[in-house]
Tab-separated table of C-alpha atoms in Angstrom:
chain	number	residue	atom	x	y	z
A	40	UNK	CA	1.261	-27.761	-8.492
A	41	UNK	CA	0.937	-24.056	-9.198
A	42	UNK	CA	2.760	-21.924	-11.767
A	43	UNK	CA	4.567	-19.207	-9.841
A	44	UNK	CA	7.456	-16.791	-9.615
A	45	UNK	CA	9.960	-18.372	-7.247
A	46	UNK	CA	12.749	-16.566	-5.407
A	47	UNK	CA	15.556	-18.476	-3.715
A	48	UNK	CA	19.089	-17.968	-2.488
A	49	UNK	CA	20.270	-20.661	-4.878
A	50	UNK	CA	19.138	-19.104	-8.165
A	51	UNK	CA	17.773	-15.889	-9.737
A	52	UNK	CA	13.979	-15.376	-9.644
A	53	UNK	CA	12.183	-17.458	-12.246
A	54	UNK	CA	8.716	-18.688	-13.245
A	55	UNK	CA	8.350	-22.379	-12.459
A	56	UNK	CA	6.031	-25.048	-11.040
A	57	UNK	CA	5.731	-25.010	-7.263
A	58	UNK	CA	4.218	-27.644	-4.969
A	59	UNK	CA	1.321	-26.191	-2.985
A	60	UNK	CA	0.002	-27.861	0.196
A	61	UNK	CA	-3.676	-28.439	0.819
A	62	UNK	CA	-5.262	-25.730	2.976
A	63	UNK	CA	-4.949	-26.523	6.682
A	64	UNK	CA	-7.310	-25.430	9.443
A	65	UNK	CA	-8.101	-21.731	9.087
A	66	UNK	CA	-6.751	-21.587	5.535
A	67	UNK	CA	-8.324	-21.163	2.100
A	68	UNK	CA	-7.204	-22.042	-1.397
A	69	UNK	CA	-7.606	-19.136	-3.818
A	70	UNK	CA	-7.477	-19.330	-7.611
A	71	UNK	CA	-5.499	-16.153	-8.233
A	72	UNK	CA	-6.446	-13.809	-11.061
A	73	UNK	CA	-4.291	-10.790	-10.218
A	74	UNK	CA	-1.645	-9.575	-7.832
A	75	UNK	CA	0.495	-6.427	-7.917
A	76	UNK	CA	4.053	-5.187	-7.474
A	77	UNK	CA	4.764	-3.445	-4.189
A	78	UNK	CA	7.885	-2.122	-2.462
A	79	UNK	CA	8.049	-5.266	-0.304
A	80	UNK	CA	7.830	-7.457	-3.392
A	81	UNK	CA	10.857	-5.686	-4.813
A	82	UNK	CA	12.725	-6.309	-1.565
A	83	UNK	CA	11.684	-9.976	-1.620
A	84	UNK	CA	13.024	-10.351	-5.161
A	85	UNK	CA	16.332	-8.946	-3.901
A	86	UNK	CA	16.265	-11.491	-1.038
A	87	UNK	CA	16.100	-8.796	1.615
A	88	UNK	CA	16.190	-10.827	4.866
A	89	UNK	CA	13.771	-8.473	6.591
A	90	UNK	CA	11.084	-9.379	4.042
A	91	UNK	CA	11.947	-12.742	2.483
A	92	UNK	CA	11.834	-14.953	5.565
A	93	UNK	CA	11.022	-18.153	3.691
A	94	UNK	CA	13.374	-19.858	1.252
A	95	UNK	CA	12.343	-20.465	-1.443
A	96	UNK	CA	9.530	-17.898	-1.572
A	97	UNK	CA	6.734	-16.917	-3.958
A	98	UNK	CA	6.474	-13.098	-3.804
A	99	UNK	CA	3.234	-11.144	-3.931
A	100	UNK	CA	1.807	-9.479	-0.829
A	101	UNK	CA	-1.521	-9.088	-2.652
A	102	UNK	CA	-3.928	-11.835	-3.713
A	103	UNK	CA	-7.097	-11.285	-5.741
A	104	UNK	CA	-9.164	-14.199	-6.957
A	105	UNK	CA	-11.845	-16.760	-6.129
A	106	UNK	CA	-12.007	-19.164	-3.199
A	107	UNK	CA	-11.791	-22.716	-4.560
A	108	UNK	CA	-11.111	-24.696	-1.401
A	109	UNK	CA	-11.299	-24.454	2.385
A	110	UNK	CA	-9.422	-26.221	5.144
A	111	UNK	CA	-11.081	-27.597	8.275
A	112	UNK	CA	-12.843	-25.224	10.660
A	113	UNK	CA	-15.254	-22.310	10.482
A	114	UNK	CA	-14.624	-19.664	7.807
A	115	UNK	CA	-15.909	-16.167	7.052
A	116	UNK	CA	-15.803	-16.908	3.307
A	117	UNK	CA	-17.331	-19.575	1.073
A	118	UNK	CA	-16.189	-21.420	-2.038
A	119	UNK	CA	-16.923	-19.217	-5.048
A	120	UNK	CA	-16.466	-15.899	-3.231
A	121	UNK	CA	-14.398	-13.245	-4.999
A	122	UNK	CA	-11.858	-12.150	-2.431
A	123	UNK	CA	-8.886	-9.918	-1.766
A	124	UNK	CA	-6.085	-10.271	0.749
A	125	UNK	CA	-3.347	-7.738	1.480
A	126	UNK	CA	-0.396	-8.522	3.725
A	127	UNK	CA	-1.049	-11.125	6.452
A	128	UNK	CA	2.406	-12.616	5.840
A	129	UNK	CA	1.947	-13.171	2.093
A	130	UNK	CA	5.196	-12.845	0.187
A	131	UNK	CA	7.141	-12.737	3.468
A	132	UNK	CA	6.589	-15.689	5.810
A	133	UNK	CA	4.403	-17.671	3.387
A	134	UNK	CA	4.006	-17.977	-0.390
A	135	UNK	CA	2.233	-15.008	-1.933
A	136	UNK	CA	0.147	-14.018	-4.902
A	137	UNK	CA	2.524	-14.292	-7.864
A	138	UNK	CA	1.107	-17.750	-8.535
A	139	UNK	CA	-1.948	-19.280	-10.178
A	140	UNK	CA	-3.087	-20.534	-6.762
A	141	UNK	CA	-2.345	-19.490	-3.201
A	142	UNK	CA	-3.054	-20.968	0.228
A	143	UNK	CA	-3.890	-18.061	2.531
A	144	UNK	CA	-5.282	-17.409	6.028
A	145	UNK	CA	-9.037	-17.316	5.519
A	146	UNK	CA	-9.602	-15.076	8.552
A	147	UNK	CA	-8.063	-12.122	6.733
A	148	UNK	CA	-9.907	-12.546	3.421
A	149	UNK	CA	-12.309	-9.787	2.427
A	150	UNK	CA	-15.167	-10.546	0.034
A	151	UNK	CA	-14.874	-7.923	-2.688
A	152	UNK	CA	-17.644	-5.337	-3.004
A	153	UNK	CA	-19.545	-5.762	-6.278
A	154	UNK	CA	-18.347	-2.347	-7.457
A	155	UNK	CA	-14.723	-3.541	-7.496
A	156	UNK	CA	-13.678	-6.042	-10.167
A	157	UNK	CA	-10.574	-8.198	-9.838
A	158	UNK	CA	-8.205	-6.010	-11.849
A	159	UNK	CA	-9.312	-2.861	-10.007
A	160	UNK	CA	-8.778	-4.634	-6.671
A	161	UNK	CA	-5.239	-5.533	-7.720
A	162	UNK	CA	-4.562	-1.970	-8.872
A	163	UNK	CA	-5.617	-0.818	-5.417
A	164	UNK	CA	-3.566	-3.550	-3.751
A	165	UNK	CA	-1.675	-3.147	-0.494
A	166	UNK	CA	-0.615	0.354	-1.504
A	167	UNK	CA	-4.192	1.553	-1.952
A	168	UNK	CA	-5.383	-0.393	1.074
A	169	UNK	CA	-2.655	1.292	3.142
A	170	UNK	CA	-3.639	4.681	1.718
A	171	UNK	CA	-7.240	4.040	2.768
A	172	UNK	CA	-6.155	3.046	6.273
A	173	UNK	CA	-4.167	6.289	6.401
A	174	UNK	CA	-7.179	8.363	5.372
A	175	UNK	CA	-9.420	6.599	7.905
A	176	UNK	CA	-6.910	7.415	10.642
A	177	UNK	CA	-6.273	10.980	9.492
A	178	UNK	CA	-9.914	12.006	9.242
A	179	UNK	CA	-10.387	11.299	12.966
A	180	UNK	CA	-8.197	14.354	13.617
A	181	UNK	CA	-8.307	16.536	10.512
A	182	UNK	CA	-11.370	17.882	8.680
A	183	UNK	CA	-11.264	19.062	5.044
A	184	UNK	CA	-11.652	22.720	6.029
A	185	UNK	CA	-8.792	22.604	8.569
A	186	UNK	CA	-6.172	23.404	5.941
A	187	UNK	CA	-3.876	21.762	3.389
A	188	UNK	CA	-2.865	18.123	3.731
A	189	UNK	CA	0.539	16.954	2.494
A	190	UNK	CA	1.186	13.600	0.801
A	191	UNK	CA	4.850	12.582	0.628
A	192	UNK	CA	6.138	9.952	-1.786
A	193	UNK	CA	3.298	11.161	-3.948
A	194	UNK	CA	4.394	9.369	-7.128
A	195	UNK	CA	4.386	5.962	-5.462
A	196	UNK	CA	1.501	3.569	-4.966
A	197	UNK	CA	0.412	4.782	-1.529
A	198	UNK	CA	0.845	8.418	-2.499
A	199	UNK	CA	-1.154	8.325	-5.724
A	200	UNK	CA	-4.141	6.581	-4.147
A	201	UNK	CA	-3.983	8.791	-1.038
A	202	UNK	CA	-4.208	11.920	-3.207
A	203	UNK	CA	-7.298	10.602	-5.000
A	204	UNK	CA	-8.979	9.482	-1.767
A	205	UNK	CA	-8.305	12.725	0.103
A	206	UNK	CA	-9.484	14.825	-2.822
A	207	UNK	CA	-12.701	12.806	-3.024
A	208	UNK	CA	-13.355	13.650	0.648
A	209	UNK	CA	-12.866	17.365	0.014
A	210	UNK	CA	-9.328	17.846	1.321
A	211	UNK	CA	-6.921	20.287	-0.336
A	212	UNK	CA	-3.865	18.174	-1.140
A	213	UNK	CA	-0.241	19.130	-1.704
A	214	UNK	CA	1.890	16.408	-3.282
A	215	UNK	CA	5.605	15.999	-2.593
A	216	UNK	CA	7.616	14.166	-5.239
A	217	UNK	CA	11.100	13.953	-6.646
A	218	UNK	CA	9.840	13.379	-10.170
A	219	UNK	CA	8.791	16.621	-11.808
A	220	UNK	CA	7.651	14.716	-14.897
A	221	UNK	CA	4.719	13.370	-12.859
A	222	UNK	CA	3.369	16.800	-11.904
A	223	UNK	CA	0.453	16.826	-14.335
A	224	UNK	CA	-0.509	13.266	-13.449
A	225	UNK	CA	-0.566	14.169	-9.757
A	226	UNK	CA	-2.738	17.188	-10.514
A	227	UNK	CA	-5.182	14.949	-12.402
A	228	UNK	CA	-5.425	12.813	-9.284
A	229	UNK	CA	-6.461	15.931	-7.390
A	230	UNK	CA	-3.324	17.597	-6.015
A	231	UNK	CA	-3.725	21.375	-5.976
A	232	UNK	CA	0.008	21.930	-5.511
A	233	UNK	CA	3.128	19.865	-6.208
A	234	UNK	CA	6.394	20.511	-4.331
A	235	UNK	CA	9.846	19.043	-4.809
A	236	UNK	CA	10.736	16.427	-2.213
A	237	UNK	CA	14.129	18.103	-1.818
A	238	UNK	CA	12.449	20.785	0.274
A	239	UNK	CA	11.684	18.118	2.897
A	240	UNK	CA	14.379	15.459	2.605
A	241	UNK	CA	17.294	17.165	4.369
A	242	UNK	CA	17.544	17.490	8.180
A	243	UNK	CA	15.719	20.603	9.405
A	244	UNK	CA	14.838	22.495	12.544
A	245	UNK	CA	12.787	20.674	15.185
A	246	UNK	CA	10.051	23.343	14.888
A	247	UNK	CA	9.192	25.005	11.579
A	248	UNK	CA	6.487	27.252	10.149
A	249	UNK	CA	3.090	25.688	10.825
A	250	UNK	CA	1.882	24.737	7.346
A	251	UNK	CA	0.019	21.444	7.210
A	252	UNK	CA	-3.240	20.484	8.879
A	253	UNK	CA	-2.216	16.881	8.350
A	254	UNK	CA	-0.119	14.584	6.210
A	255	UNK	CA	0.186	11.067	4.816
A	256	UNK	CA	3.832	9.985	4.859
A	257	UNK	CA	5.317	6.879	3.267
A	258	UNK	CA	8.918	8.074	3.325
A	259	UNK	CA	10.091	8.259	6.944
A	260	UNK	CA	13.492	9.631	7.917
A	261	UNK	CA	14.232	13.359	7.763
A	262	UNK	CA	11.176	13.876	5.553
A	263	UNK	CA	8.800	12.668	8.255
A	264	UNK	CA	10.670	14.713	10.870
A	265	UNK	CA	10.268	17.875	8.766
A	266	UNK	CA	6.596	17.157	8.172
A	267	UNK	CA	5.991	16.796	11.905
A	268	UNK	CA	7.908	20.008	12.564
A	269	UNK	CA	5.713	21.931	10.116
A	270	UNK	CA	2.302	20.539	11.108
A	271	UNK	CA	-0.215	22.924	12.661
A	272	UNK	CA	-1.565	22.759	16.203
A	273	UNK	CA	-3.787	19.714	16.706
A	274	UNK	CA	-2.836	18.244	13.336
A	275	UNK	CA	-1.964	14.631	12.588
A	276	UNK	CA	0.513	12.739	10.421
A	277	UNK	CA	0.165	9.096	9.378
A	278	UNK	CA	3.331	7.034	8.912
A	279	UNK	CA	3.283	3.887	6.801
A	280	UNK	CA	6.682	3.574	5.131
A	281	UNK	CA	10.439	4.016	5.209
A	282	UNK	CA	11.471	4.670	1.618
A	283	UNK	CA	13.999	7.255	2.842
A	284	UNK	CA	14.920	5.849	6.255
A	285	UNK	CA	13.522	3.906	9.197
A	286	UNK	CA	15.145	6.319	11.644
A	287	UNK	CA	13.161	9.352	12.827
A	288	UNK	CA	15.494	12.262	13.704
A	289	UNK	CA	13.032	14.476	15.552
A	290	UNK	CA	12.237	15.818	19.014
A	291	UNK	CA	9.181	15.829	21.250
A	292	UNK	CA	8.580	19.525	20.465
A	293	UNK	CA	5.893	19.083	17.757
A	294	UNK	CA	3.963	16.832	20.111
A	295	UNK	CA	4.138	18.924	23.283
A	296	UNK	CA	4.050	22.417	21.741
A	297	UNK	CA	1.517	21.858	18.946
A	298	UNK	CA	-0.312	18.701	20.070
A	299	UNK	CA	0.606	16.978	16.800
A	300	UNK	CA	-0.373	13.299	16.598
A	301	UNK	CA	1.763	10.691	14.848
A	302	UNK	CA	-0.433	7.814	13.669
A	303	UNK	CA	1.171	4.505	12.766
A	304	UNK	CA	-0.373	2.509	9.904
A	305	UNK	CA	0.113	-1.277	9.744
A	306	UNK	CA	-1.666	-2.921	6.825
A	307	UNK	CA	-0.106	-6.357	7.353
A	308	UNK	CA	-1.844	-7.186	10.627
A	309	UNK	CA	-5.036	-5.139	10.244
A	310	UNK	CA	-8.024	-6.965	11.793
A	311	UNK	CA	-10.790	-8.246	9.543
A	312	UNK	CA	-13.382	-5.610	10.470
A	313	UNK	CA	-10.941	-2.803	9.647
A	314	UNK	CA	-10.080	-4.511	6.356
A	315	UNK	CA	-13.761	-4.702	5.461
A	316	UNK	CA	-14.336	-1.081	6.385
A	317	UNK	CA	-11.402	0.038	4.257
A	318	UNK	CA	-12.543	-1.936	1.212
A	319	UNK	CA	-16.118	-0.687	1.569
A	320	UNK	CA	-14.791	2.867	1.532
A	321	UNK	CA	-12.521	2.140	-1.432
A	322	UNK	CA	-15.596	0.971	-3.343
A	323	UNK	CA	-17.315	4.335	-2.839
A	324	UNK	CA	-14.448	6.847	-2.583
A	325	UNK	CA	-11.940	5.803	-5.247
A	326	UNK	CA	-12.541	6.684	-8.895
A	327	UNK	CA	-11.496	3.677	-10.974
A	328	UNK	CA	-10.727	5.874	-13.980
A	329	UNK	CA	-8.293	8.001	-11.973
A	330	UNK	CA	-6.413	4.940	-10.773
A	331	UNK	CA	-6.396	3.409	-14.258
A	332	UNK	CA	-4.544	6.499	-15.469
A	333	UNK	CA	-1.561	5.579	-13.267
A	334	UNK	CA	-1.738	1.769	-13.561
A	335	UNK	CA	0.000	-0.653	-15.905
A	336	UNK	CA	-0.424	-4.426	-16.219
A	337	UNK	CA	2.466	-6.882	-16.610
A	338	UNK	CA	3.012	-10.637	-16.789
A	339	UNK	CA	4.655	-12.537	-13.913
A	340	UNK	CA	7.860	-12.710	-15.964
A	341	UNK	CA	7.835	-8.928	-16.451
A	342	UNK	CA	7.037	-8.351	-12.772
A	343	UNK	CA	10.461	-9.689	-11.811
A	344	UNK	CA	12.154	-6.711	-13.487
A	345	UNK	CA	9.573	-4.215	-12.204
A	346	UNK	CA	10.384	-5.117	-8.597
A	347	UNK	CA	13.819	-3.515	-8.793
A	348	UNK	CA	12.335	-0.399	-10.408
A	349	UNK	CA	9.853	-0.008	-7.546
A	350	UNK	CA	12.595	-0.227	-4.906
A	351	UNK	CA	14.665	2.321	-6.840
A	352	UNK	CA	11.708	4.723	-6.856
A	353	UNK	CA	11.376	4.730	-10.638
A	354	UNK	CA	7.757	3.514	-10.844
A	355	UNK	CA	4.860	5.965	-10.874
A	356	UNK	CA	1.526	4.689	-9.625
A	357	UNK	CA	0.573	1.025	-9.577
A	358	UNK	CA	1.671	-2.136	-11.396
A	359	UNK	CA	-0.796	-5.028	-11.685
A	360	UNK	CA	0.390	-8.594	-12.273
A	361	UNK	CA	-2.002	-10.588	-14.491
A	362	UNK	CA	-1.486	-14.045	-12.993
A	363	UNK	CA	-4.300	-15.899	-14.759
A	364	UNK	CA	-3.114	-14.752	-18.187
């Protein structure tokens, strides 16, 4: 049995005891210390059918902890390893990290670099991991001296970490947010300019003034279309979210007239070597103190309420769930 937050169609989310199977072939048992609250976790708590595909379900697309058991087969991790796992079906098609123990696919587990302790790993979480994947993709096309880089959804988890990572690599970052109260916090993360998201959120012309050398977008919809339309020749935009809309009302013009590249970011199914590369870079590029400034820690019981706030866009930065107490 494991103590966990449980979501079901039959009753509101609650903390209860949940039966946990022994790890099967290719699986590991992890004693969980921390998880976090992400946009998908909020959707799972609301029983969104596109996310919560198991009933009942333990939310938590992030797991941080120590391997305590292994199923049959060959594994890349050993009992006693401190590990992190982001995505890979957690909190969607299988029970996730809002539990004292979790059975997870061992082939996606990353042994944590020594420089990253458990709570810092949870503060990074899927949001920070996705931000790192975005930076890794973006820097293949855009150098720091190419011009300003835009980060949309800048007050959210992906946005805040992306600003810090890009700044650490020498990029000049403009942050787009709908929460003016977060302006100073975003500047502390490294943003040199903060713009209101309203300047990007309404439908615009298919080609606009060339402004950005690149961008990290977690919003989608008209915002992403406007960003593409205002990206300079040879620039690139990463797309990792749909907080505004999953539709993309744009044309081919930015791609064929300015050679703009649209780079999709999928953190759920990232292969192990890419996961390791991202976490190695997070260990060297991300200032723990900067992230701590925009991170709060809650109990599993409190996390239930935070999920709705994240989906509503009312949470700035990251929320860590202290599972082990």
